[in-house]
CSV table of C-alpha atoms in Angstrom, one decimal:
chain,number,residue,atom,x,y,z
Y,5,MET,CA,1.3,-7.9,-3.6
Y,6,PHE,CA,0.6,-6.6,-0.1
Y,7,TYR,CA,-1.2,-9.9,0.5
Y,8,LEU,CA,1.5,-12.0,-1.3
Y,9,LYS,CA,4.5,-10.0,0.9
Y,10,PHE,CA,2.6,-10.7,3.7
Y,11,ASN,CA,2.1,-14.0,3.7
Y,12,ASN,CA,-2.2,-14.2,3.4
Y,13,PHE,CA,-2.7,-17.1,0.6
Y,14,ASN,CA,-6.3,-16.4,1.2
Y,15,LYS,CA,-6.3,-13.1,0.5
Y,16,LEU,CA,-4.2,-13.3,-2.4
Y,17,ALA,CA,-6.8,-16.2,-3.8
Y,18,LYS,CA,-9.2,-14.1,-4.5
Y,19,LEU,CA,-7.1,-11.7,-6.2
Y,20,ILE,CA,-6.0,-14.8,-8.8
Y,21,SER,CA,-7.5,-14.9,-12.8
Y,22,TYR,CA,-9.0,-19.0,-13.0
Y,23,PRO,CA,-7.3,-20.8,-14.5
Y,24,ILE,CA,-4.0,-19.4,-13.1
Y,25,LYS,CA,-0.9,-20.4,-15.7
Y,26,VAL,CA,2.2,-22.1,-12.8
Y,27,ASN,CA,5.3,-22.4,-14.4
Y,28,PHE,CA,7.5,-25.4,-12.6
Y,29,ASP,CA,11.0,-27.1,-13.6
Y,30,SER,CA,8.7,-30.3,-14.3
Y,31,GLY,CA,5.9,-27.7,-16.4
Y,32,THR,CA,3.2,-26.4,-16.8
Y,33,GLU,CA,-0.2,-26.3,-14.6
Y,34,TYR,CA,-2.8,-24.5,-14.6
Y,35,PHE,CA,-4.8,-24.4,-11.3
Y,36,ASN,CA,-8.8,-23.3,-11.5
Y,37,SER,CA,-10.1,-22.4,-8.7
Y,38,GLU,CA,-9.1,-20.7,-5.0
Y,39,LYS,CA,-9.2,-24.3,-3.2
Y,40,GLU,CA,-6.7,-25.7,-5.8
Y,41,PHE,CA,-4.0,-22.4,-6.1
Y,42,ILE,CA,-4.2,-22.4,-1.7
Y,43,THR,CA,-3.4,-26.5,-1.7
Y,44,HIS,CA,0.1,-26.0,-3.9
Y,45,TYR,CA,0.1,-22.7,-2.2
Y,46,SER,CA,3.8,-23.6,-1.0
Y,47,LYS,CA,5.1,-25.3,-4.3
Y,48,ILE,CA,3.9,-21.7,-6.4
Y,49,VAL,CA,5.3,-19.2,-3.8
Y,50,THR,CA,8.8,-20.1,-3.2
Y,51,ALA,CA,11.0,-18.6,-0.7
Y,52,GLU,CA,12.8,-17.1,-3.9
Y,53,MET,CA,9.9,-15.6,-5.1
Y,54,MET,CA,8.6,-14.3,-1.8
Y,55,ALA,CA,12.8,-12.7,-1.4
Y,56,ARG,CA,12.0,-10.4,-5.7
Y,57,VAL,CA,8.4,-9.4,-4.5
Y,58,LYS,CA,9.9,-7.9,-1.0
Y,59,ARG,CA,12.7,-6.2,-2.8
Y,60,GLN,CA,10.6,-5.2,-5.3
Y,61,LYS,CA,10.4,-1.2,-6.6
Y,62,PHE,CA,7.6,0.6,-8.5
Y,63,SER,CA,9.3,2.3,-10.2
Y,64,GLU,CA,11.3,-1.0,-11.4
Y,65,LEU,CA,7.8,-2.8,-12.6
Y,66,PHE,CA,7.9,-4.3,-16.5
Y,67,VAL,CA,4.7,-3.3,-18.3
Y,68,ASN,CA,4.4,-4.3,-22.1
Y,69,SER,CA,0.9,-5.5,-23.6
Y,70,TYR,CA,0.7,-8.4,-21.9
Y,71,GLY,CA,0.6,-6.4,-18.7
Y,72,MET,CA,3.1,-5.9,-15.4
Y,73,HIS,CA,5.6,-8.4,-13.8
Y,74,ILE,CA,7.6,-8.9,-10.5
Y,75,GLY,CA,11.5,-9.9,-10.5
Y,76,TYR,CA,12.0,-11.5,-13.8
Y,77,GLY,CA,8.2,-12.8,-15.0
Y,78,ASP,CA,8.6,-13.9,-12.1
Y,79,ILE,CA,4.1,-12.5,-11.5
Y,80,TRP,CA,1.9,-12.0,-14.1
Y,81,PHE,CA,-0.7,-9.5,-13.4
Y,82,ALA,CA,-2.8,-7.3,-15.4
Y,83,GLY,CA,-5.9,-5.0,-15.6
Y,84,ARG,CA,-9.0,-5.5,-17.2
Y,85,CYS,CA,-12.0,-2.7,-18.2
Y,86,VAL,CA,-15.2,-3.4,-16.1
Y,87,GLY,CA,-16.8,-0.8,-16.3
Y,88,LYS,CA,-21.0,-1.1,-17.4
Y,89,THR,CA,-21.3,2.8,-19.5
Y,90,PRO,CA,-20.3,2.2,-22.8
Y,91,GLY,CA,-17.3,5.0,-23.7
Y,92,LYS,CA,-16.6,4.5,-20.1
Y,93,GLU,CA,-15.3,0.9,-19.8
Y,94,CYS,CA,-11.4,1.4,-18.5
Y,95,ASP,CA,-13.9,4.1,-15.8
Y,96,GLU,CA,-12.9,0.9,-14.0
Y,97,VAL,CA,-10.9,-1.6,-14.0
Y,98,THR,CA,-9.6,-4.9,-11.4
Y,99,ILE,CA,-6.5,-6.4,-11.2
Y,100,SER,CA,-5.5,-10.1,-10.9
Y,101,VAL,CA,-2.7,-12.5,-11.8
Y,102,THR,CA,-2.4,-13.6,-14.0
Y,103,ALA,CA,0.5,-16.3,-14.0
Y,104,TYR,CA,3.0,-17.3,-12.5
Y,105,ASN,CA,6.3,-18.4,-13.4
Y,106,VAL,CA,8.8,-20.6,-10.1
Y,107,ASN,CA,10.8,-22.4,-13.3
Y,108,HIS,CA,13.0,-19.4,-13.4
Y,109,VAL,CA,13.3,-18.5,-10.1
Y,110,LYS,CA,16.3,-19.0,-8.3
Y,111,SER,CA,18.4,-16.6,-5.9
Y,112,LYS,CA,20.5,-14.5,-7.9
């Protein structure tokens, strides 16, 4: 989340698994490409979300079978095994952002 913390939305957009699901107060939207994500970046990555990212400690990440999240489920990300060697597929892992939940991100 280094890129998010320093507002480097171009590099952050490359870490996302598209289509990306974003939950807003008005409903759920899907963004299908880096270009769409960058266009809507300021609507997706709010000041409140950024404050939580900056305060997040690795030891306090929530983890379950869907992946990990920052804050109160603000940003979800997961790892995916991408290795080509049979039986060792998870020797190589790609981590990507899988969802943003803007709808509940309020200052606390």
